[in-house]
Tab-separated table of C-alpha atoms and ligand atoms in Angstrom:
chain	number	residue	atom	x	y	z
X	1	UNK	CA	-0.687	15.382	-30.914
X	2	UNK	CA	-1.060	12.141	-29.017
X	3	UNK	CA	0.136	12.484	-25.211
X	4	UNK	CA	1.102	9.854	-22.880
X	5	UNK	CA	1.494	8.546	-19.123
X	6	UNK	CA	3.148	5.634	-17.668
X	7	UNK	CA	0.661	4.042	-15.791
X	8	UNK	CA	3.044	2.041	-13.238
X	9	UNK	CA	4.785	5.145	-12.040
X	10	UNK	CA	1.628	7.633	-12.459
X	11	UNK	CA	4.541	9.823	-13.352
X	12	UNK	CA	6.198	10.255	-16.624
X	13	UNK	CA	4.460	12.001	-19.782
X	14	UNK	CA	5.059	11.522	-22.911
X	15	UNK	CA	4.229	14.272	-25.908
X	16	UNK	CA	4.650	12.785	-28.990
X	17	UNK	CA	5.257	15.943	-30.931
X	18	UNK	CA	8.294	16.954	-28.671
X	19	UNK	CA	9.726	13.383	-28.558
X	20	UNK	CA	11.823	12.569	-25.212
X	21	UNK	CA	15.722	13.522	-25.168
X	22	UNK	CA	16.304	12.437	-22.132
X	23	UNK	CA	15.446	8.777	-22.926
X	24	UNK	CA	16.468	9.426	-26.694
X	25	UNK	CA	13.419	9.642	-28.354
X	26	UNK	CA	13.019	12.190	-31.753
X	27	UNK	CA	9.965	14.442	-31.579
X	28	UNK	CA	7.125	13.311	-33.930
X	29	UNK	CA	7.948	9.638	-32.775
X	30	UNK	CA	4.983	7.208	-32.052
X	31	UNK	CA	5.190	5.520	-28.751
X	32	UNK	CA	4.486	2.428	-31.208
X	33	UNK	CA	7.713	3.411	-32.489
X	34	UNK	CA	10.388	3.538	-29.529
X	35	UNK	CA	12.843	0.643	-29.102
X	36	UNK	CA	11.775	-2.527	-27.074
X	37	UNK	CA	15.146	-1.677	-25.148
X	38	UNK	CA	12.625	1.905	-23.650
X	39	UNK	CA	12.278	2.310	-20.021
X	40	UNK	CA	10.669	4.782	-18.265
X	41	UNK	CA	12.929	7.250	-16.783
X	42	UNK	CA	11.282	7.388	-13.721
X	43	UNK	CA	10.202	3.660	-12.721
X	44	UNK	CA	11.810	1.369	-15.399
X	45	UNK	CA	8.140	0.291	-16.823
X	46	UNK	CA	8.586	-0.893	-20.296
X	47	UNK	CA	7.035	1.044	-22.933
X	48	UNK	CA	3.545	-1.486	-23.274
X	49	UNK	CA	2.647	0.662	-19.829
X	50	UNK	CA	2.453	3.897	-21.331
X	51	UNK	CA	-1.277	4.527	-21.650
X	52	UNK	CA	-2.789	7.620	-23.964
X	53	UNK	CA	-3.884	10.674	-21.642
X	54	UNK	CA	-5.716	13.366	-22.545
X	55	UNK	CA	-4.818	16.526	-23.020
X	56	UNK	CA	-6.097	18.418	-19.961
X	57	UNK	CA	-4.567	15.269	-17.809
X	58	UNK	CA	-1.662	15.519	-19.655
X	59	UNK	CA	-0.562	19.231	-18.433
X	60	UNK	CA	-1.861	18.009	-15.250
X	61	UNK	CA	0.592	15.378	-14.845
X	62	UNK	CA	3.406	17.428	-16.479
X	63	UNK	CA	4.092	19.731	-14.184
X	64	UNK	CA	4.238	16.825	-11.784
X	65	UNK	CA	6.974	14.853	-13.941
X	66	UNK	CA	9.187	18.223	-14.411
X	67	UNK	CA	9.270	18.785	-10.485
X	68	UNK	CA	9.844	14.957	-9.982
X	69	UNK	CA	13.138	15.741	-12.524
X	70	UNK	CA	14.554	18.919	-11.191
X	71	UNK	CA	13.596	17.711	-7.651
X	72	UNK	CA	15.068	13.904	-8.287
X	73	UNK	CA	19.091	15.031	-7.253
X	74	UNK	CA	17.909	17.601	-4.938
X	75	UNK	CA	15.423	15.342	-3.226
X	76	UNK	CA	18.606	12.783	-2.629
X	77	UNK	CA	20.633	15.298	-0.313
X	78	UNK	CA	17.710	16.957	1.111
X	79	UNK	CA	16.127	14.242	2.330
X	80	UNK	CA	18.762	13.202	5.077
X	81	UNK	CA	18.088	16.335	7.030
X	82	UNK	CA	13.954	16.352	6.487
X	83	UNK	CA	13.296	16.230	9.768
X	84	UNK	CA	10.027	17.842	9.592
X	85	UNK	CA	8.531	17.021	6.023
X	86	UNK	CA	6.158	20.324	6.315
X	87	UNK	CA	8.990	22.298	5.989
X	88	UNK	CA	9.340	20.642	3.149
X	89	UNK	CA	6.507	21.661	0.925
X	90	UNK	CA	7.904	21.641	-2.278
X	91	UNK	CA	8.824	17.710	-2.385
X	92	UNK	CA	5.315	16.698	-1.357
X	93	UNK	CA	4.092	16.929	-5.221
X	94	UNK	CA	3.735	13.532	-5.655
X	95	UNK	CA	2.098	12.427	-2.239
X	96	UNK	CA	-1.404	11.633	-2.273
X	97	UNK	CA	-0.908	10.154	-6.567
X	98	UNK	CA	-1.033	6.405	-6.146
X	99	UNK	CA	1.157	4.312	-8.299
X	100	UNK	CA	-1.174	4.443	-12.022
X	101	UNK	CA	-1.537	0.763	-11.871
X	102	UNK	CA	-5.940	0.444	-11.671
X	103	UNK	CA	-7.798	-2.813	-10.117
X	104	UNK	CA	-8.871	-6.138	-12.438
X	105	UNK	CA	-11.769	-6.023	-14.889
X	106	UNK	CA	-13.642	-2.041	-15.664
X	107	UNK	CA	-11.779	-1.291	-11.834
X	108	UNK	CA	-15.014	-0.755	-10.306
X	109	UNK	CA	-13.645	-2.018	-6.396
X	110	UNK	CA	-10.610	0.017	-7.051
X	111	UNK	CA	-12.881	3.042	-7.612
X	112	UNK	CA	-15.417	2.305	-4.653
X	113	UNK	CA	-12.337	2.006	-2.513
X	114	UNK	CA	-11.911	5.900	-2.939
X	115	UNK	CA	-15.434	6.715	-3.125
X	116	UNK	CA	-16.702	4.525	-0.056
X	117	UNK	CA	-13.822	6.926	1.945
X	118	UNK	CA	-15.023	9.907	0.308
X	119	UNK	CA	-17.944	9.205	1.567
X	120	UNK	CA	-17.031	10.139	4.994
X	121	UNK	CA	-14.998	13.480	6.345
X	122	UNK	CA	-13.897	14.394	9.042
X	123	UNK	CA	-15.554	16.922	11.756
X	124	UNK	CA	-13.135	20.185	12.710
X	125	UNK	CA	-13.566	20.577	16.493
X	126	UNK	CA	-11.127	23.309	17.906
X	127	UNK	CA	-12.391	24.784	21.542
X	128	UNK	CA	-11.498	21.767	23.205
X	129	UNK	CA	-7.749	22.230	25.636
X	130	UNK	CA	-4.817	21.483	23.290
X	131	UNK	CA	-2.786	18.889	23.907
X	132	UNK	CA	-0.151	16.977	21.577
X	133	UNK	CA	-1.778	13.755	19.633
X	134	UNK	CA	-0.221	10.856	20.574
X	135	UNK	CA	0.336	9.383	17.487
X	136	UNK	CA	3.282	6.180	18.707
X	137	UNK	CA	1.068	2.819	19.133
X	138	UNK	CA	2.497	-1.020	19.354
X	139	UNK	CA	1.885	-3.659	16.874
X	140	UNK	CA	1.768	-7.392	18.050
X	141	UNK	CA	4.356	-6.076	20.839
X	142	UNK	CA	6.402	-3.975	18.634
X	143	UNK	CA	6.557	-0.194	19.210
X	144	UNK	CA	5.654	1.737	16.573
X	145	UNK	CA	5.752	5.600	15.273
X	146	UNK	CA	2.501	5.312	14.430
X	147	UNK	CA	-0.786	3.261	13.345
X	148	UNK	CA	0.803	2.839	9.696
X	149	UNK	CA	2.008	-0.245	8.237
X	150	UNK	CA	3.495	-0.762	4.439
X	151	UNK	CA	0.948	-3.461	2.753
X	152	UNK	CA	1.824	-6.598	1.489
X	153	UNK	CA	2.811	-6.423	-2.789
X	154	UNK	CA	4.875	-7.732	-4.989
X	155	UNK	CA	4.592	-8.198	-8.600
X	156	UNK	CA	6.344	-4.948	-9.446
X	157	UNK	CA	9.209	-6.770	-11.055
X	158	UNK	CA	6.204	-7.631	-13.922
X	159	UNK	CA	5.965	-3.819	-14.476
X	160	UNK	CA	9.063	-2.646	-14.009
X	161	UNK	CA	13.295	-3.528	-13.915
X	162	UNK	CA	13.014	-3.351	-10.079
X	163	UNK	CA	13.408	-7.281	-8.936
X	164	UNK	CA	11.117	-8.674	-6.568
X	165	UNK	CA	13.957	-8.462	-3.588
X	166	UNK	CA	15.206	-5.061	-4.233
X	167	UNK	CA	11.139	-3.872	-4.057
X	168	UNK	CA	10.578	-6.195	-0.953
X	169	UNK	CA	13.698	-4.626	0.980
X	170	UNK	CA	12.835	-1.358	0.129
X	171	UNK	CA	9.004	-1.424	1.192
X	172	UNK	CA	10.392	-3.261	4.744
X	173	UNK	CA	13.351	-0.515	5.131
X	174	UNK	CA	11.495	2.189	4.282
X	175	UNK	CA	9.398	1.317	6.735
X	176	UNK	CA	11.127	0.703	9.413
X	177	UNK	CA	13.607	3.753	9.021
X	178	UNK	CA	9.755	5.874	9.115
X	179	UNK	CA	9.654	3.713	12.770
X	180	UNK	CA	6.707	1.618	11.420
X	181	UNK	CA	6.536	-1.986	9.755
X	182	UNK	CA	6.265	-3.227	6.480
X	183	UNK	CA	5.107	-6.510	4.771
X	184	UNK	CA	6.010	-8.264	1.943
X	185	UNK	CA	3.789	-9.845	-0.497
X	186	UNK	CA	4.144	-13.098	-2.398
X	187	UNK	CA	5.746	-13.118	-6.265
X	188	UNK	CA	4.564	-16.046	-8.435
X	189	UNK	CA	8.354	-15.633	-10.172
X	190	UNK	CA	10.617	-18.869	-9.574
X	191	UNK	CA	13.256	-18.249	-7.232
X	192	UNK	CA	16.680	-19.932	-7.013
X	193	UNK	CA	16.829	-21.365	-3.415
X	194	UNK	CA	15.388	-18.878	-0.844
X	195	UNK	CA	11.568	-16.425	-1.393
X	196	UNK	CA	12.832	-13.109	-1.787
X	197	UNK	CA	10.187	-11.990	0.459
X	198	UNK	CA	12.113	-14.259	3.186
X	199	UNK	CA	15.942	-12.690	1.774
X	200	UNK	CA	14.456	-9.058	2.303
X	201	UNK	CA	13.042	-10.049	5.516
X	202	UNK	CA	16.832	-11.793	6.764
X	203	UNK	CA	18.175	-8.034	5.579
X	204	UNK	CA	16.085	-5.861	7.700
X	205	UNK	CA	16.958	-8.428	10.605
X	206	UNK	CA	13.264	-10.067	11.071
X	207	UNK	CA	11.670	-6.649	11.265
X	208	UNK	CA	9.032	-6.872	8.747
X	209	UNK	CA	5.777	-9.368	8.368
X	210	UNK	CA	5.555	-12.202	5.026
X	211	UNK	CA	2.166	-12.277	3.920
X	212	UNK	CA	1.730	-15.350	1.287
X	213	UNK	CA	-0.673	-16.480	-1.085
X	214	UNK	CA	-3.240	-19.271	-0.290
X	215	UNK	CA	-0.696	-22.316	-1.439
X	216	UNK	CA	-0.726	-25.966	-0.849
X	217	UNK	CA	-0.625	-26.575	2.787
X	218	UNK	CA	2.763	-27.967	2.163
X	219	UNK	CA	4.204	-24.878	0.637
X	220	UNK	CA	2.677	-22.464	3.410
X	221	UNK	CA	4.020	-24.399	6.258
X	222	UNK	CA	7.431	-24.771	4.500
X	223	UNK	CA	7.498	-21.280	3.963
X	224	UNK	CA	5.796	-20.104	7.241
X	225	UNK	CA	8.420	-21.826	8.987
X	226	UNK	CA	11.375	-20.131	7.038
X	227	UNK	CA	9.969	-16.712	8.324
X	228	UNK	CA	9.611	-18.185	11.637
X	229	UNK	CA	13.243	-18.555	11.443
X	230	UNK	CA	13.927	-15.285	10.563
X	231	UNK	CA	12.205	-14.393	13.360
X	232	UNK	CA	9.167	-12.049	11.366
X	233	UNK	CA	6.845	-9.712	13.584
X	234	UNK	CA	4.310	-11.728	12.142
X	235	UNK	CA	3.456	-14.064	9.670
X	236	UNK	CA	-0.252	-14.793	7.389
X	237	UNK	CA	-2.310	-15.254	4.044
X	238	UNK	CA	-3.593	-12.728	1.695
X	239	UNK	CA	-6.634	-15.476	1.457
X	240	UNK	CA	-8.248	-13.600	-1.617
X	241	UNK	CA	-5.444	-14.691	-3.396
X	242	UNK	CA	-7.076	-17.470	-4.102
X	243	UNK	CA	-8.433	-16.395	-7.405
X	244	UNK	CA	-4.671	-15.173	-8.623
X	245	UNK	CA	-4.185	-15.651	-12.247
X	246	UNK	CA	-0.755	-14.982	-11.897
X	247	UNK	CA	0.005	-18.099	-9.939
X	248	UNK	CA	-3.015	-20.509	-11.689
X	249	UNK	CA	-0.455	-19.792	-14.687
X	250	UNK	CA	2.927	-20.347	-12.882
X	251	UNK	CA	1.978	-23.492	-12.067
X	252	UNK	CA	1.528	-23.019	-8.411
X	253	UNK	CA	-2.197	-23.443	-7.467
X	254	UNK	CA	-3.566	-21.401	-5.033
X	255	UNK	CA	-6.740	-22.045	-3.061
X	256	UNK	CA	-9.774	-21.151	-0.792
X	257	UNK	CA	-8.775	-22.187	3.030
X	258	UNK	CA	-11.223	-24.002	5.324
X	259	UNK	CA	-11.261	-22.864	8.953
X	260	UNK	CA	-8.915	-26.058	9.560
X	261	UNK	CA	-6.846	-25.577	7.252
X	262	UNK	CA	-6.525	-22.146	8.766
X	263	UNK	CA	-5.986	-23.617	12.290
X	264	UNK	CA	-3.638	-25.428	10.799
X	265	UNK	CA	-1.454	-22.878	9.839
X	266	UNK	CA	-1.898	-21.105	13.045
X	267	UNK	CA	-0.860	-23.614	14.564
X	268	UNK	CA	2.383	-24.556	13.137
X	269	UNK	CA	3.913	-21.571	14.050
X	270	UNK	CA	5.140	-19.212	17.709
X	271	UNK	CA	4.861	-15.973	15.415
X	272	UNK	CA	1.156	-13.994	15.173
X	273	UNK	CA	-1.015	-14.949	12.294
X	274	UNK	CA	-2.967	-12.733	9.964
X	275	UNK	CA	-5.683	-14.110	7.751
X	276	UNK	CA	-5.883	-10.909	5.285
X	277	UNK	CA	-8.800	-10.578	2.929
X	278	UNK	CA	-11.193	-10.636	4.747
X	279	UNK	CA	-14.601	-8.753	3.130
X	280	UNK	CA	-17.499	-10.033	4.941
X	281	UNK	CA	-18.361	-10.581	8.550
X	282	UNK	CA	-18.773	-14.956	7.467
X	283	UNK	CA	-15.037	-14.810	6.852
X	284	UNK	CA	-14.176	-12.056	10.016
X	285	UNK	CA	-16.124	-14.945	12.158
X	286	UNK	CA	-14.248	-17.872	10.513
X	287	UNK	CA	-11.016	-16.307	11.008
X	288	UNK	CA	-11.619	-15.509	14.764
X	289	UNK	CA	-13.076	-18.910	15.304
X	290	UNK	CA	-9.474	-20.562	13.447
X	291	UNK	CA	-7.214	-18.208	15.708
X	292	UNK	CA	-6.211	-15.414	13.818
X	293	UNK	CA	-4.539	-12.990	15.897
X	294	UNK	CA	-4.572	-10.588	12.833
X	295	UNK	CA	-7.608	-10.437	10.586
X	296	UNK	CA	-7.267	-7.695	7.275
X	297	UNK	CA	-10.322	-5.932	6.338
X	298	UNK	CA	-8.894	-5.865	1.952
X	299	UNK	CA	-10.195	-6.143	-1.553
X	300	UNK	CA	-6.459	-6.453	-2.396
X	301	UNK	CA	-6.570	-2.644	-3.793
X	302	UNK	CA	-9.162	-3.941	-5.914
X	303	UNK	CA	-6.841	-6.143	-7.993
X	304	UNK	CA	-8.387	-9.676	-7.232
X	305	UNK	CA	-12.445	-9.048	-7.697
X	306	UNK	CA	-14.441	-6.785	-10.131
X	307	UNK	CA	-17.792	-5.255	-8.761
X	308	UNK	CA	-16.790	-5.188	-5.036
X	309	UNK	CA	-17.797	-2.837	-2.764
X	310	UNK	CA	-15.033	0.048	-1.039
X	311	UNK	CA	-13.748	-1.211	2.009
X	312	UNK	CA	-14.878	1.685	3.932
X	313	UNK	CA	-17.967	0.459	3.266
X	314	UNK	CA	-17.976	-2.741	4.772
X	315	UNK	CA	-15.372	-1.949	7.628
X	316	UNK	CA	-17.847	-0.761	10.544
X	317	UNK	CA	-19.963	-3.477	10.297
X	318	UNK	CA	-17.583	-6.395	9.989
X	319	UNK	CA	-15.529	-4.458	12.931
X	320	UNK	CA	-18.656	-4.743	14.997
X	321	UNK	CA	-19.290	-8.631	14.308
X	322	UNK	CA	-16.036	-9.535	15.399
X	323	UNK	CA	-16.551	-7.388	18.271
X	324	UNK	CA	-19.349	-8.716	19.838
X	325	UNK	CA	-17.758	-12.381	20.101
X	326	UNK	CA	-15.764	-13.432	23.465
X	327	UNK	CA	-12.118	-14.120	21.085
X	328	UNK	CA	-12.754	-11.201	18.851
X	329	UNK	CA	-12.613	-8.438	21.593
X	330	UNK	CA	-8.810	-9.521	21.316
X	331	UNK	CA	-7.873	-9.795	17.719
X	332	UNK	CA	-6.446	-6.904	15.928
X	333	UNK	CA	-8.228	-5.338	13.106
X	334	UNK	CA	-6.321	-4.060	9.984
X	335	UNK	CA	-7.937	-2.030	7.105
X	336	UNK	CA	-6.717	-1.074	3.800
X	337	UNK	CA	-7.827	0.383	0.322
X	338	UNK	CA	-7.594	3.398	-1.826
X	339	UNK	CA	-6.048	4.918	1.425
X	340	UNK	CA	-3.682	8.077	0.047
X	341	UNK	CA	-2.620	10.378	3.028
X	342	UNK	CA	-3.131	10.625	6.146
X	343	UNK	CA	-6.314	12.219	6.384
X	344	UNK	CA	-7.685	8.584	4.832
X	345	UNK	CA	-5.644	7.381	7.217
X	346	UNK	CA	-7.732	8.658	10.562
X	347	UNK	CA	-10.689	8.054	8.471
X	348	UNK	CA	-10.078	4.028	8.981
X	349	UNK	CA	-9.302	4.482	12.374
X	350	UNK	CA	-12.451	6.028	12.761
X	351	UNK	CA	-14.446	2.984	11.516
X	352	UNK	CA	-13.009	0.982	13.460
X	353	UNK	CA	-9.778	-0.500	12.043
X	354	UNK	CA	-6.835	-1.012	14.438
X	355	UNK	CA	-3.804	-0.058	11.695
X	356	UNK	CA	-4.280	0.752	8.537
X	357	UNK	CA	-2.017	-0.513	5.326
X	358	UNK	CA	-0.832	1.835	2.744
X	359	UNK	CA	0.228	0.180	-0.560
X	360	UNK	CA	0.245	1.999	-3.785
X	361	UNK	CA	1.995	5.341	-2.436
X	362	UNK	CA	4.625	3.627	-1.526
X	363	UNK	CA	4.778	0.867	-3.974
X	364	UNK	CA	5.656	4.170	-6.426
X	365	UNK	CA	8.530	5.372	-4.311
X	366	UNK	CA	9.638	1.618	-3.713
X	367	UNK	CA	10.327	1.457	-7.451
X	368	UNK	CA	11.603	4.959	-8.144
X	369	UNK	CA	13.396	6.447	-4.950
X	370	UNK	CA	13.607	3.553	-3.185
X	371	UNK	CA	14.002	3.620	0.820
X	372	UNK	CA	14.303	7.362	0.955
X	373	UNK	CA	11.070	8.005	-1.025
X	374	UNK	CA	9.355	5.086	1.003
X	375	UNK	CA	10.350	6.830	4.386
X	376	UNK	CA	9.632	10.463	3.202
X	377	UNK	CA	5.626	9.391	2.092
X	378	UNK	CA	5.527	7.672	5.713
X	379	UNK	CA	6.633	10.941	7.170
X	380	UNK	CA	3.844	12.850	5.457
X	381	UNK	CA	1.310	10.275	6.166
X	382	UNK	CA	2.447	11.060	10.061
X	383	UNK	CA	2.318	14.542	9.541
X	384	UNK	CA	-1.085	14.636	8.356
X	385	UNK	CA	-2.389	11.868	10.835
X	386	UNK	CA	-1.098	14.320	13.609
X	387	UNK	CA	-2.923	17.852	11.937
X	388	UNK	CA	-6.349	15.202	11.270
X	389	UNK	CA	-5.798	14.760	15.112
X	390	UNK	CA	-5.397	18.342	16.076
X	391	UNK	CA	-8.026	19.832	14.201
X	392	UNK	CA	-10.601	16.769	15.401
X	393	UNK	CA	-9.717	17.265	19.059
X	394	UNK	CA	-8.609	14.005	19.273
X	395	UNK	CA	-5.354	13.807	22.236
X	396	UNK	CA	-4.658	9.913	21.570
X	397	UNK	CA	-5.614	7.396	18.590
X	398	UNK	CA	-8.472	5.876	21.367
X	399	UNK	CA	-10.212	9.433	20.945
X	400	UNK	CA	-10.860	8.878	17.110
X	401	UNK	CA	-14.180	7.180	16.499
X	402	UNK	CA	-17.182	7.539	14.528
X	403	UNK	CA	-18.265	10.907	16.495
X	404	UNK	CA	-15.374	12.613	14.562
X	405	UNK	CA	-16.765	11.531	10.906
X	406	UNK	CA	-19.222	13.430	8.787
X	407	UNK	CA	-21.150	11.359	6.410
X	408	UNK	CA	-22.964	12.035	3.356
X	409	UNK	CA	-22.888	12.160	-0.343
X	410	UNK	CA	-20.953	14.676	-1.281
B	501	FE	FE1	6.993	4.978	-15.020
């Protein structure tokens, strides 16, 4: 019989021949066949996102889905006292599985994304003197539990019944109940008065950064100002936004920048600016040259260009350009893609990046478990960040660098 997965949630299964009680289903019922009114029990996706599985994947994934229901309740009261998530072993079965949703076109950058970090692994060092990792770091001025940050989505509320605030609050209070900081992305939805994004950010009291999609000028200063109000950590674009389909048909162009246009928006505001996107050295440069203080090593988790390359790939070299100018010894360097745990974490650190952004792990919790789930990934991301560190003899985050990566094709 036919099986399925929900491919927002990366979650739920579906066997057609046993049906689904739990959301009403009969067995021997076609997935064709359920109500329009369906949700998924786990993230609210509509039933157009269930995607056919094999079968080996399926029993794969099942056993995931039947922890994630006996644990859901559990999870709820246990969490407040999980101090230590490695005592907690038996909630981690869904870190590390990224939210299903795949990159634009066959997914090829969304697939080099994991295999340009695969590419590297890490070096176990042991008879070195122990000491404990310092793992705590400062962003823009901000203390911080460690070199972590939530990345910049939105969109969800396309996939599933969260709504674009609800997902932005969680991803920023998640975060900053882990100790770290979160970003919001940019929805193409209408919004009655005030950009949820800029609501969620007024709720966790300015602790968060809005990231927004290469507008109109007009529209970016408007709404660079609002978070300015707010009083964000920090405020930028997500420049290869440019190409977003999503906002082409909502009627609200988006565009490439010039480096003016970039000063521009640098300019107009007291709070940091991050020009995020960035996949080449040519646009690292640029961005330095207009006054980025943040620049975002990102393919957008593959999502915005087919046939890129893995941003691991590119990271070292575009780290080094920026580098060797006089204003780029300065700027902070962010990295994400197809990071999953904390061992990809030290990985980017290791090539270079400054931070590193973690998106579809905790876009999945943001939807399902909300700020609990959100906090509890962070917590195993530190975890592993800290055993990466032990086991690489690396005392403080300045220790980890290339020496500490393996590289070949395995
Ligand atoms: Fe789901």
């Amino acid at each position: 019989m036919v099986k399925w997965l929900c491919e927002v949630c990366n979650i739920y299964v579906y066997d057609e021949e046993k049906g689904d009680p739990l959301t009403g289903i009969s067995p021997n019922t076609e997935v064709s066949d359920f109500p329009d009114s369906w949700r998924c029990p786990v993230c609210g996706a509509t039933k157009n996102r269930l995607v056919r599985i094999s079968e080996e994947e399926y029993w794969q994934k099942a056993r995931a889905y039947t922890d994630f229901n006996e644990k859901k309740e559990q999870v709820r009261s246990i969490l407040v006292g999980a101090d230590n998530p490695q005592t907690q072993p038996e909630l981690r079965q869904e870190y590390g599985v990224p939210l299903g949703l795949r990159g634009i076109g066959q997914g090829l950058t969304y697939l080099n994304n994991l295999k340009a970090l695969s590419k590297y692994r890490l070096k176990k060092r042991l008879i070195t003197e122990h000491e404990e990792p310092v793992i705590e770091t400062a962003f823009l001025g901000k203390r911080i539990s460690m070199p972590v940050l939530g990345a910049p989505m939105s969109g969800l509320s396309y996939v599933s019944n969260i709504i674009e605030e609800d997902f932005a609050y969680n991803i920023l209070e998640g975060c900053k109940v882990a100790g770290t900081i979160g970003f919001t992305g940019n929805t193409s939805r209408d919004y009655e008065v005030v950009h949820p994004a800029i609501v969620a950010l007024k709720k966790v009291n300015g602790d968060g950064v809005n990231i927004f999609k290469p507008q109109s000028q007009d529209v970016l200063l408007d709404l660079i100002s609002q978070s300015e109000k707010e009083e964000a950590v920090a405020v930028g674009i997500d420049i290869d936004g440019a190409g977003s389909v999503n906002f082409t048909l909502a009627g609200k162009p988006v565009f490439r920048k010039t480096i003016d246009e970039i000063k521009e928006l640098k300019s107009s505001t007291r709070l940091p600016f991050i020009v995020k996107g960035i996949m080449c050295e040519e646009d690292a440069l640029a961005s330095v040259e207009a006054g980025a203080d943040v620049i975002g090593i990102s393919n957008h988790g593959g999502r915005v260009l087919d046939s890129g390359p893995g941003v691991a790939d590119v990271l070292q070299r575009i780290v080094k350009a920026v580098r060797e100018t006089e204003k780029g010894k300065e700027v902070v360097i962010t990295a994400d893609g197809g990071v999953r745990t904390g061992f990809d974490v030290v990985k980017m650190l290791a090539l270079g990046a400054d931070f590193v952004l973690v998106g579809r792990p905790l876009a999945r919790e943001a939807i399902s478990t909300g700020v609990e789930g959100v906090k509890r990934i962070l917590e195993y991301i530190k975890t592993d960040v800290r055993i990466a560190m032990i086991m690489t003899s690396c005392n403080s985050l300045k220790d980890i660098d290339e020496k500490i990566l393996v590289k070949g094709q395995f």
